[in-house]
């Protein structure tokens, strides 16, 4: 007995040719071979110093016998006294300068994005790319010559009479803003470009004001990028050394300056391993920063794609 139903047979499974599978494996193998030089370079340039730092941070040498032993005494010392003060000073300086740079960089980047002058946008972004990498001793000299005790602006504006001094916490914060604000502009501009004009038009059609659009639409979307930029700025300020060393010396306690003093023996002799422990503390802080930064970047990329 036959029925009126039409029976359709499933198409035969597609079986990849053995040659195609082998070709795919060869391409993957060739790709891995191309990465090997980079992996070797990373292992030598970063892996070997990291292992040396770990070994020294947990090693103590007996001055009498010269024998070495593994202990946590260096880490304990790095979290007490002047070392702890320097670590907290670096965290405070980095957090304050990063927060100010994030706000000012956002305002500057928004002004550039909404500007109708393409030349202005290109000039600001080009200058930001240059200034974000301008630091160290040249930056310190520029600020000393401009806002130091005998600087040009300090003399002409009488800033010294008003109590201004460059060689302080806020003076160093102002100096750090010189390269942190351009870095924030470079970081947040692509996110601002990703804000769709349809969102603004939809908010306006529903009766939202400009402030309400930013509060309920733009800022929630930009929040991952803003927090990611804040974390990036914090890491850049936290790792800075040459500018602070050339400008303020030891007048502002910073962990990078303490590491240099411990290695050179300016304060105490034989504190090289404590300096390595301080470096390990910095690596842990940087690791926490990256652990926060990477998920935020992935989330912002998903929103603004």
XYZ file of C-alpha atoms in Angstrom:
305
model
C 0.000 0.000 0.000
C 1.297 3.352 -0.989
C 0.547 6.723 0.615
C 0.221 10.162 -0.954
C 3.133 11.532 1.067
C 6.312 12.450 -0.747
C 9.394 11.079 0.889
C 12.548 13.121 0.411
C 15.857 11.579 1.177
C 18.476 13.515 3.170
C 21.436 14.743 1.163
C 24.539 12.654 1.531
C 27.037 14.046 4.056
C 29.810 16.104 2.611
C 33.121 14.460 3.280
C 36.194 16.645 3.040
C 38.865 15.382 0.769
C 41.963 14.069 2.542
C 44.083 16.529 0.594
C 42.053 19.526 1.827
C 42.379 18.449 5.472
C 46.113 17.979 5.089
C 46.397 21.396 3.440
C 44.572 23.010 6.401
C 46.916 21.329 8.866
C 49.936 22.552 6.895
C 48.628 26.133 6.951
C 48.120 25.986 10.725
C 51.606 24.541 11.177
C 53.078 27.298 9.017
C 51.219 29.881 11.096
C 52.687 28.506 14.315
C 56.163 28.491 12.817
C 55.782 32.177 11.952
C 54.948 32.954 15.604
C 57.923 31.039 17.033
C 60.442 33.931 16.718
C 58.054 36.237 18.577
C 57.529 33.660 21.325
C 61.285 33.176 21.677
C 61.829 36.943 21.894
C 59.090 37.312 24.545
C 60.525 34.410 26.544
C 64.018 35.933 26.529
C 63.097 39.610 26.925
C 60.340 39.151 29.510
C 60.501 35.616 30.842
C 64.138 35.589 31.967
C 63.939 38.948 33.826
C 60.659 37.872 35.431
C 62.214 34.645 36.718
C 65.243 36.553 37.999
C 62.948 39.014 39.772
C 60.935 36.209 41.381
C 64.081 34.420 42.507
C 65.612 37.580 43.988
C 62.381 38.694 45.668
C 62.261 35.491 47.703
C 66.015 35.183 48.332
C 67.961 36.434 51.346
C 71.757 36.282 51.563
C 73.510 35.828 54.889
C 76.209 38.562 55.083
C 78.390 36.430 57.379
C 78.425 33.107 55.541
C 77.262 34.219 52.105
C 74.653 31.458 52.058
C 71.311 32.165 50.401
C 67.917 30.991 51.557
C 64.362 31.403 50.355
C 62.036 33.463 52.511
C 59.267 36.043 52.361
C 61.240 38.603 54.391
C 61.793 40.844 51.355
C 58.093 40.952 50.548
C 57.282 41.678 54.166
C 59.784 44.548 54.203
C 58.371 45.941 50.948
C 54.962 46.325 52.598
C 56.132 48.209 55.693
C 57.582 51.598 56.581
C 58.835 53.901 53.881
C 58.345 51.263 51.196
C 54.630 50.983 51.940
C 54.350 54.789 52.021
C 55.963 54.965 48.577
C 53.668 52.262 47.192
C 50.572 54.033 48.478
C 51.942 57.343 47.186
C 52.285 55.897 43.685
C 48.769 54.476 43.825
C 47.356 57.827 44.985
C 49.246 59.845 42.372
C 48.267 57.441 39.588
C 44.598 57.348 40.606
C 44.228 61.138 40.902
C 46.073 61.957 37.684
C 44.231 59.205 35.777
C 40.816 60.402 36.965
C 41.516 64.026 35.973
C 43.009 62.979 32.629
C 40.020 60.740 31.886
C 37.564 63.607 32.382
C 39.567 66.224 30.471
C 40.474 63.766 27.721
C 36.812 62.815 27.264
C 35.787 66.466 26.908
C 38.580 67.200 24.437
C 37.887 64.078 22.377
C 34.158 64.852 22.231
C 34.879 68.383 21.039
C 37.089 66.979 18.301
C 34.609 64.288 17.237
C 31.659 66.702 16.858
C 33.773 69.327 15.118
C 33.081 69.902 11.444
C 36.713 70.801 10.766
C 38.555 67.680 9.644
C 41.899 69.464 9.853
C 41.312 70.159 13.553
C 40.571 66.500 14.228
C 43.686 65.338 12.399
C 45.853 67.937 14.136
C 44.602 67.016 17.610
C 44.972 63.283 17.048
C 48.449 63.717 15.568
C 49.539 65.928 18.445
C 48.054 63.456 20.924
C 50.047 60.639 19.380
C 53.238 62.643 19.843
C 52.542 64.052 23.311
C 51.356 60.702 24.695
C 54.927 59.440 24.221
C 56.639 62.604 25.450
C 57.996 62.024 28.940
C 61.084 61.388 30.970
C 63.803 63.968 31.552
C 62.794 66.260 28.615
C 59.280 66.609 30.044
C 60.658 67.321 33.513
C 63.015 69.972 32.125
C 60.184 71.611 30.176
C 58.044 71.955 33.293
C 60.946 73.093 35.478
C 61.804 75.807 32.948
C 58.157 76.855 32.735
C 56.670 76.346 36.218
C 59.693 75.732 38.428
C 60.788 78.090 41.198
C 62.467 80.314 38.608
C 60.320 79.294 35.670
C 58.998 81.681 33.069
C 55.327 81.532 34.117
C 56.169 81.341 37.816
C 58.158 84.580 37.585
C 55.802 86.532 35.334
C 52.582 85.501 37.087
C 53.947 85.622 40.625
C 52.907 82.046 41.345
C 55.541 81.632 44.043
C 53.893 84.373 46.109
C 50.608 82.456 45.890
C 52.238 79.362 47.372
C 52.730 77.433 44.135
C 55.521 74.860 43.946
C 56.120 72.432 41.136
C 58.053 70.031 43.327
C 55.017 68.599 45.104
C 52.248 66.063 44.680
C 50.050 68.423 42.662
C 52.960 69.704 40.624
C 53.808 66.145 39.627
C 50.137 65.475 38.897
C 50.057 68.463 36.545
C 53.165 67.164 34.801
C 51.680 63.690 34.350
C 48.545 65.197 32.810
C 50.712 66.440 29.939
C 51.007 62.923 28.534
C 47.959 61.264 30.120
C 45.347 63.556 28.534
C 46.614 62.897 24.960
C 46.663 59.184 25.755
C 43.022 59.368 26.856
C 42.108 61.233 23.668
C 43.616 58.445 21.580
C 41.861 55.803 23.686
C 38.341 57.251 23.803
C 38.042 58.763 20.305
C 37.218 55.430 18.576
C 34.527 54.775 21.191
C 32.993 58.221 20.616
C 33.037 57.552 16.870
C 31.101 54.350 17.596
C 28.123 56.217 19.077
C 25.472 55.930 16.386
C 23.592 59.030 15.306
C 20.379 56.946 15.311
C 20.593 56.650 19.101
C 20.689 60.432 19.499
C 17.818 60.887 17.045
C 15.720 58.217 18.789
C 16.322 59.866 22.160
C 15.388 63.282 20.750
C 12.220 61.886 19.139
C 11.189 60.463 22.494
C 11.559 63.856 24.146
C 14.951 63.352 25.795
C 17.156 66.365 26.364
C 20.856 66.489 25.540
C 21.755 65.806 29.183
C 19.312 62.893 29.385
C 20.763 61.376 26.216
C 24.248 61.427 27.720
C 23.058 60.160 31.084
C 20.855 57.287 29.892
C 22.347 56.336 26.504
C 25.840 57.597 25.717
C 27.555 57.249 29.099
C 26.245 53.697 29.792
C 27.519 52.641 26.368
C 30.848 54.427 26.887
C 31.263 53.198 30.466
C 33.438 50.158 29.588
C 35.675 52.311 27.364
C 35.915 55.032 30.004
C 36.820 52.571 32.738
C 39.261 50.851 30.406
C 40.868 54.194 29.622
C 41.044 55.014 33.331
C 42.810 51.742 34.034
C 45.225 52.319 31.144
C 46.056 55.817 32.396
C 46.547 54.486 35.902
C 49.037 51.915 34.655
C 50.955 54.502 32.624
C 51.255 56.871 35.576
C 52.071 54.058 37.992
C 55.028 52.875 35.914
C 56.483 56.349 35.206
C 59.930 56.924 36.685
C 62.263 59.275 34.813
C 60.018 62.340 34.978
C 59.526 62.083 38.746
C 63.177 61.236 39.368
C 64.414 64.260 37.420
C 61.845 66.692 38.795
C 60.991 65.908 42.427
C 63.650 63.417 43.512
C 62.676 62.011 46.913
C 60.377 64.870 47.948
C 57.360 62.886 46.742
C 57.404 59.228 47.888
C 56.963 56.933 44.890
C 57.622 53.225 44.581
C 59.689 53.603 41.406
C 62.018 56.030 43.175
C 62.286 53.678 46.158
C 63.292 50.840 43.842
C 66.048 52.990 42.327
C 67.296 54.028 45.787
C 67.299 50.434 47.029
C 69.219 49.156 44.004
C 71.804 51.939 44.099
C 72.176 51.780 47.879
C 71.417 55.481 48.383
C 69.644 54.795 51.700
C 70.665 51.329 52.883
C 73.289 48.950 51.514
C 72.274 45.426 50.548
C 68.630 46.165 49.780
C 68.751 44.981 46.169
C 66.419 42.057 46.836
C 63.960 44.349 48.594
C 63.949 46.377 45.380
C 63.071 43.186 43.511
C 60.243 42.584 45.975
C 58.989 46.110 45.324
C 59.151 45.361 41.604
C 57.081 42.249 42.224
C 54.522 44.390 44.058
C 54.360 46.636 41.002
C 53.919 43.650 38.701
C 51.021 42.415 40.834
C 49.359 45.834 40.693
C 49.904 45.942 36.916
C 48.442 42.437 36.642
C 45.321 43.561 38.483
C 45.105 46.558 36.162
C 45.276 44.355 33.057
C 42.780 41.888 34.554
C 40.312 44.780 34.733
C 41.283 46.411 31.436
C 40.973 43.444 29.052
C 37.350 42.453 29.892
C 36.302 46.088 29.678
C 37.879 46.392 26.243
C 36.068 43.282 25.003
C 32.765 44.562 26.332
C 33.177 48.013 24.772
C 34.151 46.433 21.442
C 30.960 44.357 21.525
C 28.786 47.423 22.156
C 30.455 49.699 19.616
C 31.134 47.177 16.859
